[in-house]
Amino acid sequence: DDGMHYELSPSYHNSVAEDLLCIRRSFNCFCIDVNPKITKEIKNKIDFVLRKMYSVILRLTHPDGYPSLFSDGGLNSCTKPLIIAKKIKDVLDISDDLANLNNLNVWKLEASGFYGLRFKENCFITKCGNLGADSLPAHGQADSLSFEWSVEGSRIIVDQGVLTYHPGKDRDFSRSTNS
């Protein structure tokens, strides 16, 4: 409801947003072969979702330009979020400016359970919602009630993210509350 991908992973969210941009662009190439009414309806639905996703990207991106590491993902597991946000902004002609990213102040994504505070190059993000998708609890990463914090553009406290998918000590630790 607040625009966040259902698995509650900022990295997945960014990848899906980029996929939707690609799908939208594909409609421009073959729309003459498809009923124009259906094409327009689908593009309108994609645009509606992308607008909501855009807002989430801005909130869950640290001042260093990389995504929050909550849930499943890593710093380089997707295209840099602000590159995706700029593409969405340009394609949908969104009027707010990415330069105002540092002025978001207090925000919430209540449905997905993310809350934050941003002032200039300082960013605090906390996850207080569900562990993950209700239909896919295996992707819950034990990060509920954890937080990430950037000060003067540098991350000082981060969610470790998922180190590996291979069973063993590293995976167990990265999925634990202690990490």
mmCIF file with all atom_site columns, C-alpha atoms in Angstrom:
data_model
loop_
_atom_site.group_PDB
_atom_site.id
_atom_site.type_symbol
_atom_site.label_atom_id
_atom_site.label_alt_id
_atom_site.label_comp_id
_atom_site.label_asym_id
_atom_site.label_entity_id
_atom_site.label_seq_id
_atom_site.pdbx_PDB_ins_code
_atom_site.Cartn_x
_atom_site.Cartn_y
_atom_site.Cartn_z
_atom_site.occupancy
_atom_site.B_iso_or_equiv
_atom_site.pdbx_formal_charge
_atom_site.auth_seq_id
_atom_site.auth_comp_id
_atom_site.auth_asym_id
_atom_site.auth_atom_id
_atom_site.pdbx_PDB_model_num
ATOM 1   C CA . ASP A 1 1   ? 0.000  0.000   0.000   1.00 0.00 ? 1   ASP A CA 1
ATOM 2   C CA . ASP A 1 2   ? 2.859  2.423   0.625   1.00 0.00 ? 2   ASP A CA 1
ATOM 3   C CA . GLY A 1 3   ? 4.731  1.424   -2.537  1.00 0.00 ? 3   GLY A CA 1
ATOM 4   C CA . MET A 1 4   ? 7.267  -0.966  -0.994  1.00 0.00 ? 4   MET A CA 1
ATOM 5   C CA . HIS A 1 5   ? 7.887  -4.317  -2.673  1.00 0.00 ? 5   HIS A CA 1
ATOM 6   C CA . TYR A 1 6   ? 6.048  -7.049  -0.780  1.00 0.00 ? 6   TYR A CA 1
ATOM 7   C CA . GLU A 1 7   ? 9.227  -8.889  0.306   1.00 0.00 ? 7   GLU A CA 1
ATOM 8   C CA . LEU A 1 8   ? 10.369 -5.750  2.199   1.00 0.00 ? 8   LEU A CA 1
ATOM 9   C CA . SER A 1 9   ? 13.853 -5.787  0.686   1.00 0.00 ? 9   SER A CA 1
ATOM 10  C CA . PRO A 1 10  ? 15.129 -2.419  -0.611  1.00 0.00 ? 10  PRO A CA 1
ATOM 11  C CA . SER A 1 11  ? 17.380 -4.266  -3.092  1.00 0.00 ? 11  SER A CA 1
ATOM 12  C CA . TYR A 1 12  ? 14.479 -6.328  -4.462  1.00 0.00 ? 12  TYR A CA 1
ATOM 13  C CA . HIS A 1 13  ? 12.367 -3.187  -4.550  1.00 0.00 ? 13  HIS A CA 1
ATOM 14  C CA . ASN A 1 14  ? 14.951 -1.406  -6.720  1.00 0.00 ? 14  ASN A CA 1
ATOM 15  C CA . SER A 1 15  ? 15.319 -4.384  -9.063  1.00 0.00 ? 15  SER A CA 1
ATOM 16  C CA . VAL A 1 16  ? 11.545 -4.646  -9.536  1.00 0.00 ? 16  VAL A CA 1
ATOM 17  C CA . ALA A 1 17  ? 11.297 -0.902  -10.206 1.00 0.00 ? 17  ALA A CA 1
ATOM 18  C CA . GLU A 1 18  ? 13.968 -1.239  -12.873 1.00 0.00 ? 18  GLU A CA 1
ATOM 19  C CA . ASP A 1 19  ? 12.137 -4.249  -14.372 1.00 0.00 ? 19  ASP A CA 1
ATOM 20  C CA . LEU A 1 20  ? 8.886  -2.273  -14.509 1.00 0.00 ? 20  LEU A CA 1
ATOM 21  C CA . LEU A 1 21  ? 10.685 0.549   -16.331 1.00 0.00 ? 21  LEU A CA 1
ATOM 22  C CA . CYS A 1 22  ? 11.919 -1.995  -18.873 1.00 0.00 ? 22  CYS A CA 1
ATOM 23  C CA . ILE A 1 23  ? 8.449  -3.490  -19.298 1.00 0.00 ? 23  ILE A CA 1
ATOM 24  C CA . ARG A 1 24  ? 6.975  -0.005  -19.743 1.00 0.00 ? 24  ARG A CA 1
ATOM 25  C CA . ARG A 1 25  ? 9.592  0.792   -22.399 1.00 0.00 ? 25  ARG A CA 1
ATOM 26  C CA . SER A 1 26  ? 8.806  -2.500  -24.173 1.00 0.00 ? 26  SER A CA 1
ATOM 27  C CA . PHE A 1 27  ? 5.173  -1.473  -24.530 1.00 0.00 ? 27  PHE A CA 1
ATOM 28  C CA . ASN A 1 28  ? 6.313  1.501   -26.607 1.00 0.00 ? 28  ASN A CA 1
ATOM 29  C CA . CYS A 1 29  ? 7.993  -0.888  -29.041 1.00 0.00 ? 29  CYS A CA 1
ATOM 30  C CA . PHE A 1 30  ? 5.155  -3.318  -29.659 1.00 0.00 ? 30  PHE A CA 1
ATOM 31  C CA . CYS A 1 31  ? 2.048  -1.341  -28.757 1.00 0.00 ? 31  CYS A CA 1
ATOM 32  C CA . ILE A 1 32  ? 0.999  -1.260  -32.420 1.00 0.00 ? 32  ILE A CA 1
ATOM 33  C CA . ASP A 1 33  ? 0.606  -5.052  -32.244 1.00 0.00 ? 33  ASP A CA 1
ATOM 34  C CA . VAL A 1 34  ? -1.588 -4.895  -29.138 1.00 0.00 ? 34  VAL A CA 1
ATOM 35  C CA . ASN A 1 35  ? -4.963 -3.383  -28.506 1.00 0.00 ? 35  ASN A CA 1
ATOM 36  C CA . PRO A 1 36  ? -4.176 0.314   -27.753 1.00 0.00 ? 36  PRO A CA 1
ATOM 37  C CA . LYS A 1 37  ? -6.788 0.426   -24.994 1.00 0.00 ? 37  LYS A CA 1
ATOM 38  C CA . ILE A 1 38  ? -5.196 -2.523  -23.189 1.00 0.00 ? 38  ILE A CA 1
ATOM 39  C CA . THR A 1 39  ? -1.699 -1.082  -23.708 1.00 0.00 ? 39  THR A CA 1
ATOM 40  C CA . LYS A 1 40  ? -2.742 2.251   -22.218 1.00 0.00 ? 40  LYS A CA 1
ATOM 41  C CA . GLU A 1 41  ? -4.431 0.563   -19.267 1.00 0.00 ? 41  GLU A CA 1
ATOM 42  C CA . ILE A 1 42  ? -1.350 -1.510  -18.488 1.00 0.00 ? 42  ILE A CA 1
ATOM 43  C CA . LYS A 1 43  ? 1.005  1.465   -18.850 1.00 0.00 ? 43  LYS A CA 1
ATOM 44  C CA . ASN A 1 44  ? -1.229 3.505   -16.514 1.00 0.00 ? 44  ASN A CA 1
ATOM 45  C CA . LYS A 1 45  ? -1.082 0.738   -13.899 1.00 0.00 ? 45  LYS A CA 1
ATOM 46  C CA . ILE A 1 46  ? 2.699  0.490   -14.227 1.00 0.00 ? 46  ILE A CA 1
ATOM 47  C CA . ASP A 1 47  ? 3.002  4.289   -13.931 1.00 0.00 ? 47  ASP A CA 1
ATOM 48  C CA . PHE A 1 48  ? 0.860  4.288   -10.787 1.00 0.00 ? 48  PHE A CA 1
ATOM 49  C CA . VAL A 1 49  ? 3.080  1.647   -9.174  1.00 0.00 ? 49  VAL A CA 1
ATOM 50  C CA . LEU A 1 50  ? 6.320  3.328   -10.302 1.00 0.00 ? 50  LEU A CA 1
ATOM 51  C CA . ARG A 1 51  ? 5.264  6.648   -8.727  1.00 0.00 ? 51  ARG A CA 1
ATOM 52  C CA . LYS A 1 52  ? 4.765  4.910   -5.393  1.00 0.00 ? 52  LYS A CA 1
ATOM 53  C CA . MET A 1 53  ? 8.017  2.973   -5.765  1.00 0.00 ? 53  MET A CA 1
ATOM 54  C CA . TYR A 1 54  ? 9.903  6.207   -6.524  1.00 0.00 ? 54  TYR A CA 1
ATOM 55  C CA . SER A 1 55  ? 9.046  7.623   -3.121  1.00 0.00 ? 55  SER A CA 1
ATOM 56  C CA . VAL A 1 56  ? 10.217 4.439   -1.392  1.00 0.00 ? 56  VAL A CA 1
ATOM 57  C CA . ILE A 1 57  ? 13.534 4.483   -3.269  1.00 0.00 ? 57  ILE A CA 1
ATOM 58  C CA . LEU A 1 58  ? 14.249 8.011   -2.068  1.00 0.00 ? 58  LEU A CA 1
ATOM 59  C CA . ARG A 1 59  ? 13.558 7.075   1.532   1.00 0.00 ? 59  ARG A CA 1
ATOM 60  C CA . LEU A 1 60  ? 15.480 3.795   1.659   1.00 0.00 ? 60  LEU A CA 1
ATOM 61  C CA . THR A 1 61  ? 18.657 5.132   0.033   1.00 0.00 ? 61  THR A CA 1
ATOM 62  C CA . HIS A 1 62  ? 21.534 6.294   2.212   1.00 0.00 ? 62  HIS A CA 1
ATOM 63  C CA . PRO A 1 63  ? 23.444 9.518   1.462   1.00 0.00 ? 63  PRO A CA 1
ATOM 64  C CA . ASP A 1 64  ? 26.215 7.382   -0.106  1.00 0.00 ? 64  ASP A CA 1
ATOM 65  C CA . GLY A 1 65  ? 23.749 6.523   -2.887  1.00 0.00 ? 65  GLY A CA 1
ATOM 66  C CA . TYR A 1 66  ? 23.439 2.848   -2.010  1.00 0.00 ? 66  TYR A CA 1
ATOM 67  C CA . PRO A 1 67  ? 20.358 1.024   -0.702  1.00 0.00 ? 67  PRO A CA 1
ATOM 68  C CA . SER A 1 68  ? 19.527 0.192   2.852   1.00 0.00 ? 68  SER A CA 1
ATOM 69  C CA . LEU A 1 69  ? 20.588 -3.391  3.515   1.00 0.00 ? 69  LEU A CA 1
ATOM 70  C CA . PHE A 1 70  ? 17.465 -4.544  5.321   1.00 0.00 ? 70  PHE A CA 1
ATOM 71  C CA . SER A 1 71  ? 16.207 -8.003  4.391   1.00 0.00 ? 71  SER A CA 1
ATOM 72  C CA . ASP A 1 72  ? 17.742 -9.743  1.423   1.00 0.00 ? 72  ASP A CA 1
ATOM 73  C CA . GLY A 1 73  ? 20.270 -7.777  -0.580  1.00 0.00 ? 73  GLY A CA 1
ATOM 74  C CA . GLY A 1 74  ? 23.579 -5.998  -0.632  1.00 0.00 ? 74  GLY A CA 1
ATOM 75  C CA . LEU A 1 75  ? 25.238 -2.759  -1.643  1.00 0.00 ? 75  LEU A CA 1
ATOM 76  C CA . ASN A 1 76  ? 25.830 -3.930  -5.207  1.00 0.00 ? 76  ASN A CA 1
ATOM 77  C CA . SER A 1 77  ? 22.928 -6.324  -5.675  1.00 0.00 ? 77  SER A CA 1
ATOM 78  C CA . CYS A 1 78  ? 21.012 -3.815  -7.809  1.00 0.00 ? 78  CYS A CA 1
ATOM 79  C CA . THR A 1 79  ? 21.607 -0.698  -9.868  1.00 0.00 ? 79  THR A CA 1
ATOM 80  C CA . LYS A 1 80  ? 22.298 2.308   -7.655  1.00 0.00 ? 80  LYS A CA 1
ATOM 81  C CA . PRO A 1 81  ? 18.892 3.429   -6.371  1.00 0.00 ? 81  PRO A CA 1
ATOM 82  C CA . LEU A 1 82  ? 19.249 7.079   -7.367  1.00 0.00 ? 82  LEU A CA 1
ATOM 83  C CA . ILE A 1 83  ? 19.950 6.041   -10.971 1.00 0.00 ? 83  ILE A CA 1
ATOM 84  C CA . ILE A 1 84  ? 16.680 4.079   -10.965 1.00 0.00 ? 84  ILE A CA 1
ATOM 85  C CA . ALA A 1 85  ? 14.867 6.980   -9.282  1.00 0.00 ? 85  ALA A CA 1
ATOM 86  C CA . LYS A 1 86  ? 16.167 9.407   -11.924 1.00 0.00 ? 86  LYS A CA 1
ATOM 87  C CA . LYS A 1 87  ? 14.911 7.114   -14.702 1.00 0.00 ? 87  LYS A CA 1
ATOM 88  C CA . ILE A 1 88  ? 11.471 6.958   -13.062 1.00 0.00 ? 88  ILE A CA 1
ATOM 89  C CA . LYS A 1 89  ? 11.471 10.733  -12.555 1.00 0.00 ? 89  LYS A CA 1
ATOM 90  C CA . ASP A 1 90  ? 12.367 11.354  -16.208 1.00 0.00 ? 90  ASP A CA 1
ATOM 91  C CA . VAL A 1 91  ? 9.966  8.781   -17.682 1.00 0.00 ? 91  VAL A CA 1
ATOM 92  C CA . LEU A 1 92  ? 7.002  9.883   -15.579 1.00 0.00 ? 92  LEU A CA 1
ATOM 93  C CA . ASP A 1 93  ? 7.942  13.581  -15.558 1.00 0.00 ? 93  ASP A CA 1
ATOM 94  C CA . ILE A 1 94  ? 7.808  13.747  -11.769 1.00 0.00 ? 94  ILE A CA 1
ATOM 95  C CA . SER A 1 95  ? 8.203  17.351  -10.697 1.00 0.00 ? 95  SER A CA 1
ATOM 96  C CA . ASP A 1 96  ? 9.922  16.933  -7.332  1.00 0.00 ? 96  ASP A CA 1
ATOM 97  C CA . ASP A 1 97  ? 13.667 17.175  -7.519  1.00 0.00 ? 97  ASP A CA 1
ATOM 98  C CA . LEU A 1 98  ? 16.128 14.473  -6.527  1.00 0.00 ? 98  LEU A CA 1
ATOM 99  C CA . ALA A 1 99  ? 18.292 17.328  -5.236  1.00 0.00 ? 99  ALA A CA 1
ATOM 100 C CA . ASN A 1 100 ? 15.741 17.739  -2.425  1.00 0.00 ? 100 ASN A CA 1
ATOM 101 C CA . LEU A 1 101 ? 16.499 14.217  -1.218  1.00 0.00 ? 101 LEU A CA 1
ATOM 102 C CA . ASN A 1 102 ? 18.283 15.610  1.837   1.00 0.00 ? 102 ASN A CA 1
ATOM 103 C CA . ASN A 1 103 ? 15.156 17.516  2.873   1.00 0.00 ? 103 ASN A CA 1
ATOM 104 C CA . LEU A 1 104 ? 12.829 14.544  3.400   1.00 0.00 ? 104 LEU A CA 1
ATOM 105 C CA . ASN A 1 105 ? 12.946 15.013  7.177   1.00 0.00 ? 105 ASN A CA 1
ATOM 106 C CA . VAL A 1 106 ? 10.707 12.583  9.125   1.00 0.00 ? 106 VAL A CA 1
ATOM 107 C CA . TRP A 1 107 ? 8.973  9.940   7.006   1.00 0.00 ? 107 TRP A CA 1
ATOM 108 C CA . LYS A 1 108 ? 7.140  6.654   7.335   1.00 0.00 ? 108 LYS A CA 1
ATOM 109 C CA . LEU A 1 109 ? 6.178  3.733   5.155   1.00 0.00 ? 109 LEU A CA 1
ATOM 110 C CA . GLU A 1 110 ? 3.566  2.511   7.561   1.00 0.00 ? 110 GLU A CA 1
ATOM 111 C CA . ALA A 1 111 ? 2.277  -0.488  5.616   1.00 0.00 ? 111 ALA A CA 1
ATOM 112 C CA . SER A 1 112 ? 5.760  -1.969  5.225   1.00 0.00 ? 112 SER A CA 1
ATOM 113 C CA . GLY A 1 113 ? 7.027  -0.865  8.631   1.00 0.00 ? 113 GLY A CA 1
ATOM 114 C CA . PHE A 1 114 ? 9.928  1.384   7.661   1.00 0.00 ? 114 PHE A CA 1
ATOM 115 C CA . TYR A 1 115 ? 10.420 4.728   9.394   1.00 0.00 ? 115 TYR A CA 1
ATOM 116 C CA . GLY A 1 116 ? 13.147 7.291   9.108   1.00 0.00 ? 116 GLY A CA 1
ATOM 117 C CA . LEU A 1 117 ? 14.661 10.673  9.604   1.00 0.00 ? 117 LEU A CA 1
ATOM 118 C CA . ARG A 1 118 ? 16.837 12.508  7.126   1.00 0.00 ? 118 ARG A CA 1
ATOM 119 C CA . PHE A 1 119 ? 18.579 15.841  7.493   1.00 0.00 ? 119 PHE A CA 1
ATOM 120 C CA . LYS A 1 120 ? 21.207 16.886  4.986   1.00 0.00 ? 120 LYS A CA 1
ATOM 121 C CA . GLU A 1 121 ? 23.806 14.070  4.887   1.00 0.00 ? 121 GLU A CA 1
ATOM 122 C CA . ASN A 1 122 ? 22.381 12.335  7.969   1.00 0.00 ? 122 ASN A CA 1
ATOM 123 C CA . CYS A 1 123 ? 19.987 9.442   7.633   1.00 0.00 ? 123 CYS A CA 1
ATOM 124 C CA . PHE A 1 124 ? 18.354 7.132   10.168  1.00 0.00 ? 124 PHE A CA 1
ATOM 125 C CA . ILE A 1 125 ? 16.173 4.229   8.985   1.00 0.00 ? 125 ILE A CA 1
ATOM 126 C CA . THR A 1 126 ? 14.468 1.673   11.191  1.00 0.00 ? 126 THR A CA 1
ATOM 127 C CA . LYS A 1 127 ? 12.405 -1.386  10.373  1.00 0.00 ? 127 LYS A CA 1
ATOM 128 C CA . CYS A 1 128 ? 9.515  -1.975  12.755  1.00 0.00 ? 128 CYS A CA 1
ATOM 129 C CA . GLY A 1 129 ? 7.188  -4.013  10.586  1.00 0.00 ? 129 GLY A CA 1
ATOM 130 C CA . ASN A 1 130 ? 6.850  -7.631  9.587   1.00 0.00 ? 130 ASN A CA 1
ATOM 131 C CA . LEU A 1 131 ? 9.937  -9.759  8.960   1.00 0.00 ? 131 LEU A CA 1
ATOM 132 C CA . GLY A 1 132 ? 9.069  -10.224 5.316   1.00 0.00 ? 132 GLY A CA 1
ATOM 133 C CA . ALA A 1 133 ? 6.257  -11.225 3.035   1.00 0.00 ? 133 ALA A CA 1
ATOM 134 C CA . ASP A 1 134 ? 3.539  -13.128 4.884   1.00 0.00 ? 134 ASP A CA 1
ATOM 135 C CA . SER A 1 135 ? 3.516  -15.654 2.049   1.00 0.00 ? 135 SER A CA 1
ATOM 136 C CA . LEU A 1 136 ? 7.311  -16.099 2.118   1.00 0.00 ? 136 LEU A CA 1
ATOM 137 C CA . PRO A 1 137 ? 8.635  -16.073 5.686   1.00 0.00 ? 137 PRO A CA 1
ATOM 138 C CA . ALA A 1 138 ? 11.885 -17.716 4.590   1.00 0.00 ? 138 ALA A CA 1
ATOM 139 C CA . HIS A 1 139 ? 13.050 -14.319 3.346   1.00 0.00 ? 139 HIS A CA 1
ATOM 140 C CA . GLY A 1 140 ? 12.631 -12.737 6.766   1.00 0.00 ? 140 GLY A CA 1
ATOM 141 C CA . GLN A 1 141 ? 16.136 -11.771 7.815   1.00 0.00 ? 141 GLN A CA 1
ATOM 142 C CA . ALA A 1 142 ? 15.716 -11.210 11.575  1.00 0.00 ? 142 ALA A CA 1
ATOM 143 C CA . ASP A 1 143 ? 16.042 -7.478  11.034  1.00 0.00 ? 143 ASP A CA 1
ATOM 144 C CA . SER A 1 144 ? 12.804 -6.258  12.556  1.00 0.00 ? 144 SER A CA 1
ATOM 145 C CA . LEU A 1 145 ? 13.448 -3.552  15.157  1.00 0.00 ? 145 LEU A CA 1
ATOM 146 C CA . SER A 1 146 ? 16.929 -2.963  13.774  1.00 0.00 ? 146 SER A CA 1
ATOM 147 C CA . PHE A 1 147 ? 18.188 0.309   12.294  1.00 0.00 ? 147 PHE A CA 1
ATOM 148 C CA . GLU A 1 148 ? 20.741 1.856   9.982   1.00 0.00 ? 148 GLU A CA 1
ATOM 149 C CA . TRP A 1 149 ? 22.375 5.219   10.499  1.00 0.00 ? 149 TRP A CA 1
ATOM 150 C CA . SER A 1 150 ? 24.488 7.465   8.286   1.00 0.00 ? 150 SER A CA 1
ATOM 151 C CA . VAL A 1 151 ? 26.205 10.542  9.709   1.00 0.00 ? 151 VAL A CA 1
ATOM 152 C CA . GLU A 1 152 ? 27.665 13.222  7.456   1.00 0.00 ? 152 GLU A CA 1
ATOM 153 C CA . GLY A 1 153 ? 27.278 10.918  4.471   1.00 0.00 ? 153 GLY A CA 1
ATOM 154 C CA . SER A 1 154 ? 28.992 7.864   5.969   1.00 0.00 ? 154 SER A CA 1
ATOM 155 C CA . ARG A 1 155 ? 27.301 4.734   7.254   1.00 0.00 ? 155 ARG A CA 1
ATOM 156 C CA . ILE A 1 156 ? 28.116 4.186   10.908  1.00 0.00 ? 156 ILE A CA 1
ATOM 157 C CA . ILE A 1 157 ? 25.546 1.500   11.748  1.00 0.00 ? 157 ILE A CA 1
ATOM 158 C CA . VAL A 1 158 ? 24.236 -0.853  9.074   1.00 0.00 ? 158 VAL A CA 1
ATOM 159 C CA . ASP A 1 159 ? 22.174 -3.967  8.783   1.00 0.00 ? 159 ASP A CA 1
ATOM 160 C CA . GLN A 1 160 ? 24.724 -6.541  7.704   1.00 0.00 ? 160 GLN A CA 1
ATOM 161 C CA . GLY A 1 161 ? 22.526 -7.881  4.938   1.00 0.00 ? 161 GLY A CA 1
ATOM 162 C CA . VAL A 1 162 ? 22.833 -11.451 3.713   1.00 0.00 ? 162 VAL A CA 1
ATOM 163 C CA . LEU A 1 163 ? 26.407 -12.642 3.246   1.00 0.00 ? 163 LEU A CA 1
ATOM 164 C CA . THR A 1 164 ? 25.688 -15.909 1.484   1.00 0.00 ? 164 THR A CA 1
ATOM 165 C CA . TYR A 1 165 ? 22.988 -18.366 0.526   1.00 0.00 ? 165 TYR A CA 1
ATOM 166 C CA . HIS A 1 166 ? 25.244 -21.322 1.342   1.00 0.00 ? 166 HIS A CA 1
ATOM 167 C CA . PRO A 1 167 ? 24.427 -23.083 4.628   1.00 0.00 ? 167 PRO A CA 1
ATOM 168 C CA . GLY A 1 168 ? 26.888 -22.559 7.424   1.00 0.00 ? 168 GLY A CA 1
ATOM 169 C CA . LYS A 1 169 ? 28.105 -20.197 10.107  1.00 0.00 ? 169 LYS A CA 1
ATOM 170 C CA . ASP A 1 170 ? 28.262 -17.081 7.879   1.00 0.00 ? 170 ASP A CA 1
ATOM 171 C CA . ARG A 1 171 ? 24.688 -17.513 6.680   1.00 0.00 ? 171 ARG A CA 1
ATOM 172 C CA . ASP A 1 172 ? 23.400 -18.271 10.164  1.00 0.00 ? 172 ASP A CA 1
ATOM 173 C CA . PHE A 1 173 ? 25.138 -15.203 11.565  1.00 0.00 ? 173 PHE A CA 1
ATOM 174 C CA . SER A 1 174 ? 24.003 -12.824 8.793   1.00 0.00 ? 174 SER A CA 1
ATOM 175 C CA . ARG A 1 175 ? 20.397 -13.880 9.384   1.00 0.00 ? 175 ARG A CA 1
ATOM 176 C CA . SER A 1 176 ? 20.617 -13.461 13.140  1.00 0.00 ? 176 SER A CA 1
ATOM 177 C CA . THR A 1 177 ? 19.580 -10.558 15.325  1.00 0.00 ? 177 THR A CA 1
ATOM 178 C CA . ASN A 1 178 ? 23.160 -10.365 16.602  1.00 0.00 ? 178 ASN A CA 1
ATOM 179 C CA . SER A 1 179 ? 24.477 -9.366  13.186  1.00 0.00 ? 179 SER A CA 1
#
